[in-house]
Coordinates of C-alpha atoms and ligand atoms in Angstrom, one line a residue:
X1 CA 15.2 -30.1 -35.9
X2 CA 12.5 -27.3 -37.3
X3 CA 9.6 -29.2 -38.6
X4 CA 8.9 -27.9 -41.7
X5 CA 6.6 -28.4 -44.9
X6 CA 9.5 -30.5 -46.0
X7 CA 9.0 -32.5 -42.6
X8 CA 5.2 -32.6 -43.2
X9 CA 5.7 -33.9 -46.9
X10 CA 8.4 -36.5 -45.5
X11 CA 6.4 -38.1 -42.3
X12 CA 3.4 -38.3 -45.1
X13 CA 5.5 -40.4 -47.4
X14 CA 6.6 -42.3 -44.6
X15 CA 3.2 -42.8 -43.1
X16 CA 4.1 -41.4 -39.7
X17 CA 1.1 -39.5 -38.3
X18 CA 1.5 -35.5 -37.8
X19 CA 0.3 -34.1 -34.4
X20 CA -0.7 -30.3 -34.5
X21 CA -2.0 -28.4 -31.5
X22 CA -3.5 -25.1 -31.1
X23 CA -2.0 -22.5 -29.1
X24 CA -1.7 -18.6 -28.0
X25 CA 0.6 -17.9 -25.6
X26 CA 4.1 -18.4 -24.9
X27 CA 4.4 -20.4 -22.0
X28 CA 1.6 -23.4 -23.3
X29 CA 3.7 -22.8 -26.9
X30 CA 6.8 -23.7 -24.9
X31 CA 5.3 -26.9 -23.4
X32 CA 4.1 -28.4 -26.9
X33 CA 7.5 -27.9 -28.1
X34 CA 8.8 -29.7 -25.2
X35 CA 5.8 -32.6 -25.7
X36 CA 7.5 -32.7 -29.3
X37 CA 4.4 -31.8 -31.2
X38 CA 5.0 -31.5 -34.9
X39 CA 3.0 -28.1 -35.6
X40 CA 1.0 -25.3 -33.8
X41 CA -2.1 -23.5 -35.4
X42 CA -2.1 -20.2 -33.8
X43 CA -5.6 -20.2 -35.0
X44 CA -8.6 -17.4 -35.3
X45 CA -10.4 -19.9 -32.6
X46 CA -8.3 -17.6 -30.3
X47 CA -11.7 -15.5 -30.7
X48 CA -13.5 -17.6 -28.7
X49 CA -11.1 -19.4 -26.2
X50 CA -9.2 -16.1 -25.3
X51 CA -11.1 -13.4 -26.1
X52 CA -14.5 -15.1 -25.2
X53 CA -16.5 -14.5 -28.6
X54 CA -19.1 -16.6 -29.9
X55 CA -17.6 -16.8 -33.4
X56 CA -14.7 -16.5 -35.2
X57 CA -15.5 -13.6 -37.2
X58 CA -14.7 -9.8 -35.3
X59 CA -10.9 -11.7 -35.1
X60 CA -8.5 -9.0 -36.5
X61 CA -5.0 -9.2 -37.9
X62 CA -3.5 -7.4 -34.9
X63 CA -5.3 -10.1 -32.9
X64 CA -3.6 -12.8 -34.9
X65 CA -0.5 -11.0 -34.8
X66 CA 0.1 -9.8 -31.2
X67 CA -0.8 -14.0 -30.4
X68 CA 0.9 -15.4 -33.1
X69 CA 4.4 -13.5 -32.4
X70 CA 4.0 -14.7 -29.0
X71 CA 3.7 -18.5 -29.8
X72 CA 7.0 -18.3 -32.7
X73 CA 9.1 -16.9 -30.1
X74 CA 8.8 -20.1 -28.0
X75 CA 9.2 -22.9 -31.2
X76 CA 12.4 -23.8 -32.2
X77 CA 10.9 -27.0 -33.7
X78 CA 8.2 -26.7 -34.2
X79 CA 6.5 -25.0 -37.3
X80 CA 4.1 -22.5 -36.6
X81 CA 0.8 -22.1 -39.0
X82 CA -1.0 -18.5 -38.1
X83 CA -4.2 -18.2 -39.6
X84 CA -5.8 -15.6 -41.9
X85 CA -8.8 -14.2 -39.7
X86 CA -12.5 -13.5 -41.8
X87 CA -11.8 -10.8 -44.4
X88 CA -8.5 -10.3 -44.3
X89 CA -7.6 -12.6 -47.6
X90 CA -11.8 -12.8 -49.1
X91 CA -11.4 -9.5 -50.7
X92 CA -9.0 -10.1 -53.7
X93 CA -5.2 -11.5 -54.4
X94 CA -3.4 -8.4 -53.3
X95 CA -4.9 -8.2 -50.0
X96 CA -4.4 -12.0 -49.5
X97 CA -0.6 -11.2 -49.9
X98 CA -0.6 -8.0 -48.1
X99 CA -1.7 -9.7 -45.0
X100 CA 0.1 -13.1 -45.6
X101 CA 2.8 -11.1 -45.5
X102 CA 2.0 -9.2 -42.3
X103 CA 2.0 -12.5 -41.0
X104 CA 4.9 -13.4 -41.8
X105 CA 7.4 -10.7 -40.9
X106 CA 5.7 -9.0 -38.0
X107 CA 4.2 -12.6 -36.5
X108 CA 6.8 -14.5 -37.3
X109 CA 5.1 -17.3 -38.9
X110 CA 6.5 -20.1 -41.0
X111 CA 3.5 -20.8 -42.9
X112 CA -0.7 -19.3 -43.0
X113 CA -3.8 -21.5 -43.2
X114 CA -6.8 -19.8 -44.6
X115 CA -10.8 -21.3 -45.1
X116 CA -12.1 -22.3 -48.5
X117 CA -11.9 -24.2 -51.3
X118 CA -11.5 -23.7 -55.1
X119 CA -12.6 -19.7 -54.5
X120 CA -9.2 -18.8 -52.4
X121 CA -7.1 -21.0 -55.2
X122 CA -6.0 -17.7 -56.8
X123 CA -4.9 -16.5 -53.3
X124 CA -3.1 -19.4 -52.8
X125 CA -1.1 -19.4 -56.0
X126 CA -0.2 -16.1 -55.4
X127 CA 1.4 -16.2 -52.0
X128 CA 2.9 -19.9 -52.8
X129 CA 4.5 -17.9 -55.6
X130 CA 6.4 -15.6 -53.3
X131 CA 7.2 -18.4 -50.6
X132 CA 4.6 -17.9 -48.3
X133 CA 3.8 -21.5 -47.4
X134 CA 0.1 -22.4 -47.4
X135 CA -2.2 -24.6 -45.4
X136 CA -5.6 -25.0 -46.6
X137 CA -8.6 -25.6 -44.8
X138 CA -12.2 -27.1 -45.8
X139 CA -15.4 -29.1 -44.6
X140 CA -16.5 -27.1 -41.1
X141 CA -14.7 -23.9 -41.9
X142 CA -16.1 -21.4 -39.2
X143 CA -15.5 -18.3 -40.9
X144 CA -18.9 -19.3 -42.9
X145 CA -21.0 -20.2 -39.9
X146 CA -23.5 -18.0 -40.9
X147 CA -24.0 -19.7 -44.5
X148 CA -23.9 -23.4 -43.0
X149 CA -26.2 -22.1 -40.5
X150 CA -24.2 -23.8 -37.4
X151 CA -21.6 -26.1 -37.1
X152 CA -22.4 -29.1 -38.7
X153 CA -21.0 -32.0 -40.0
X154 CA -19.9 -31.6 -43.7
X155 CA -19.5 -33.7 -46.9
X156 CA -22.6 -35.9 -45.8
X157 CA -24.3 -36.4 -49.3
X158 CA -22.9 -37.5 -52.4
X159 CA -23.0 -33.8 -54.2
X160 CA -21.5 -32.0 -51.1
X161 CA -18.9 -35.0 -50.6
X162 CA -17.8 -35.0 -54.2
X163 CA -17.2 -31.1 -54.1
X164 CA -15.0 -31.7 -51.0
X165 CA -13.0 -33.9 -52.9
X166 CA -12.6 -31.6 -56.1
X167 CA -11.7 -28.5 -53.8
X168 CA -9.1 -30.6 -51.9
X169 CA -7.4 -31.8 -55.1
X170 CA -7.9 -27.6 -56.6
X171 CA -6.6 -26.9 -53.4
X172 CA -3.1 -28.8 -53.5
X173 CA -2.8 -27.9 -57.4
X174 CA -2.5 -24.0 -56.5
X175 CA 0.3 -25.3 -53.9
X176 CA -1.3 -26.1 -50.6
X177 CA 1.2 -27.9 -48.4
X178 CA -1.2 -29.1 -46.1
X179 CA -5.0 -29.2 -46.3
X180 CA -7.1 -29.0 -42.8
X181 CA -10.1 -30.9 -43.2
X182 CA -12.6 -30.2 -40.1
X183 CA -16.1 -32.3 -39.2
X184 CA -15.6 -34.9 -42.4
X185 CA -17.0 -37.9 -42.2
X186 CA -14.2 -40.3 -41.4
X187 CA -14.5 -42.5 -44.7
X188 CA -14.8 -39.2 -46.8
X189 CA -11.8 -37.7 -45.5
X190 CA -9.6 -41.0 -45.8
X191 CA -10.8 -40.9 -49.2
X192 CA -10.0 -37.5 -49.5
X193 CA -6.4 -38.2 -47.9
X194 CA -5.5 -41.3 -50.5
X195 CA -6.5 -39.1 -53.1
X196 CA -3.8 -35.9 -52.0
X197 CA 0.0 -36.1 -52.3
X198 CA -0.4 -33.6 -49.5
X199 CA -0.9 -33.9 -46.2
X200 CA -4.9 -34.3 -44.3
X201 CA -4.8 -32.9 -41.0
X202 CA -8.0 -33.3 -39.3
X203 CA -10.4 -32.4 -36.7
X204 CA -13.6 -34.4 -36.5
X205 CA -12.2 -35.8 -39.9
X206 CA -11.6 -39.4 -38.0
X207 CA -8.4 -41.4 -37.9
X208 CA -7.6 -42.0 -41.6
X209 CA -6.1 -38.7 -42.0
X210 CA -2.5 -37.9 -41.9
X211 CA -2.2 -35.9 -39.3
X212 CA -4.6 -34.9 -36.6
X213 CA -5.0 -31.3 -34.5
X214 CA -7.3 -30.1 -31.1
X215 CA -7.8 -27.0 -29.8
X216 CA -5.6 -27.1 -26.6
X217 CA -8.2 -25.5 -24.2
X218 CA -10.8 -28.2 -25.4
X219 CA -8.3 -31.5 -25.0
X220 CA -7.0 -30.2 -21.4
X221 CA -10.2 -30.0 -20.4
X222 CA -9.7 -26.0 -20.5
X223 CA -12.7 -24.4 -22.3
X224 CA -16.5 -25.4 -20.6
X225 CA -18.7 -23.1 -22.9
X226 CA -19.4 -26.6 -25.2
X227 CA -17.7 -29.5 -26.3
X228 CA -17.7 -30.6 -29.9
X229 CA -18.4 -34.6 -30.3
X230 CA -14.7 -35.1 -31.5
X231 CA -12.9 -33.5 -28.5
X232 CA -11.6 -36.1 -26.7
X233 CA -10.4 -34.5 -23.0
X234 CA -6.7 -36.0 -22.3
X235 CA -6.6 -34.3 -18.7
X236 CA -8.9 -32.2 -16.9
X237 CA -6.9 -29.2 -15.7
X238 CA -9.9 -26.7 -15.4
X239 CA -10.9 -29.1 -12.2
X240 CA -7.2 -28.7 -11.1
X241 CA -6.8 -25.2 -11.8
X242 CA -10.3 -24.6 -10.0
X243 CA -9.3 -26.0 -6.6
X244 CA -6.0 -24.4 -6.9
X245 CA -7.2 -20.7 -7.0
X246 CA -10.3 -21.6 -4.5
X247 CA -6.7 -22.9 -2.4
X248 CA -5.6 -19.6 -3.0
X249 CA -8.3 -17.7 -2.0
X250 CA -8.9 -19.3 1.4
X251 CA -5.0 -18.9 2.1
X252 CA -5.4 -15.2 1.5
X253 CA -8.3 -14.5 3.1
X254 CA -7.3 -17.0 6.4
X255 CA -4.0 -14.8 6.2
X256 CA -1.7 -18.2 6.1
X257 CA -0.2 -17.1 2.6
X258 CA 2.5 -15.6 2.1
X259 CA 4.1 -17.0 4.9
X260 CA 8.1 -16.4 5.7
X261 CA 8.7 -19.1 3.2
X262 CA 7.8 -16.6 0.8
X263 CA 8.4 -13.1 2.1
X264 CA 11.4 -11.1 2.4
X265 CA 13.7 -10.3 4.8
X266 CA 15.4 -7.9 6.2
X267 CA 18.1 -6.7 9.2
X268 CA 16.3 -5.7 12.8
X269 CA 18.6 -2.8 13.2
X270 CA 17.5 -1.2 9.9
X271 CA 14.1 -2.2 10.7
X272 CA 15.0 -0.2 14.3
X273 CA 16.2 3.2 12.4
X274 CA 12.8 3.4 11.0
X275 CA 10.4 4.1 14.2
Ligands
KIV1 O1 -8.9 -21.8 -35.6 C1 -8.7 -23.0 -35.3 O2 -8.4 -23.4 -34.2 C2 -8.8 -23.9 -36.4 C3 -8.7 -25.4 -36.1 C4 -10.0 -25.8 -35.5 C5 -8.3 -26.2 -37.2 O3 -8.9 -23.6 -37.6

């Protein structure tokens, strides 16, 4: 059955936890549906785990687009959240929906996640209005890297922590289905989460939220350019995938691949008729 925000809203009341993943592609999009993971993120960290970027920020719509539209065609189940890459939603309302909208039809999202808190409420309102389903997302948002100065851990004193809490409650009164809260401090974002009717998905947000997402590349052990503390590593396919194409190579160049096993045939006479 597609997850939906329905689903989302239901497993919260419930208290069953919500797994999200990242992802880009087709084929890894195909293996979280078959792990039965709740909701991909086609997220605007696509910038620096496909595209090799140090930020988020030179991520375009066409970029979001072109990767998200490949990810949706894989989910039957589950919902796919594409996000809203720096300046495409910052500018006013109408450019907000324009590009939700993009999303939507031509990536074939079900829902869009974009950063901020109380400023992007108006946004928000106005694409909820329409049907265009809304995740929020606040604490670390990477999209201001250049304002926090790095990526730090938010919400740490009492004035920061109480805005966090007042932009996630702004946030879910403009219509927010969901609201991604990223480097928390684990007993401010399970406050946070008691205190929303919404979902809390988080990342570096600790285990009191309601649902929890990675970026694939990081928990397969994927992506070696850094590690943030809250990646925990569930396999290490990067080693695997390493002495497969070093395999590979030595195969090709020792000339034992491709062996008949994996050639072609075809009849001697014909082969004959060719001399
Ligand atoms: O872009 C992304 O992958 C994200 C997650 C880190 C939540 O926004």
């Amino acid at each position: 059955m597609k997850n939906t925000v329905a689903t989302f809203q239901q497993m919260k009341e419930k208290g069953e936890k919500i797994s999200m993943l990242t992802c880009y592609d087709y084929s890894t999009a195909k293996l979280e549906e078959e792990a039965g993971i709740n909701g991909i993120l086609v997220g605007d960290s696509l910038g620096n785990v496909m595209l090799g970027l140090p930020d988020t920020l030179s991520v375009t719509m066409e970029d979001m687009i072109t990767y998200g539209r490949s990810v949706a065609r894989a989910c039957t189940n589950t919902m796919v959240v594409i996000d809203m890459p720096f300046m495409s939603y910052q500018e006013s309302v109408e450019q907000a929906v324009h590009n939700a909208g993009r999303l939507m039809k031509e990536g074939r999202a079900n829902a869009v996640k974009l950063e901020g808190g109380a400023a992007v409420c108006p946004q928000i309102k106005a694409m909820t209005s329409i049907g265009i389903p809304v995740m929020a997302h606040i604490g670390l948002t990477p999209q201001s890297i250049n304002a926090f100065g790095g990526n730090k851990v938010q919400g740490k004193n009492e004035e920061r922590a109480k805005e966090l809490i007042d932009d996630a409650l702004k946030l879910e009164q403009a219509g927010a289905f969901a609201v991604t809260l990223e480097c928390v401090p684990a007993k401010l974002a399970s406050i946070i989460t008691k205190k929303l009717r919404i979902p809390t998905i988080g990342i570096g947000a600790g285990d009191g939220c309601d649902g929890q997402i990675l970026v694939y590349q990081d928990m397969l052990g994927l992506f070696s350019d850094y590690t943030p503390k809250f990646v925990k590593k569930f396999a290490s396919l990067g080693e695997q995938m390493k002495a497969a194409f070093k395999a590979y190579d030595e195969e090709v160049k020792k000339g034992t691949f491709p062996d008949e096993a994996h050639s072609f045939a075809i009849d001697d006479d014909v082969i004959q008729k060719l001399y």
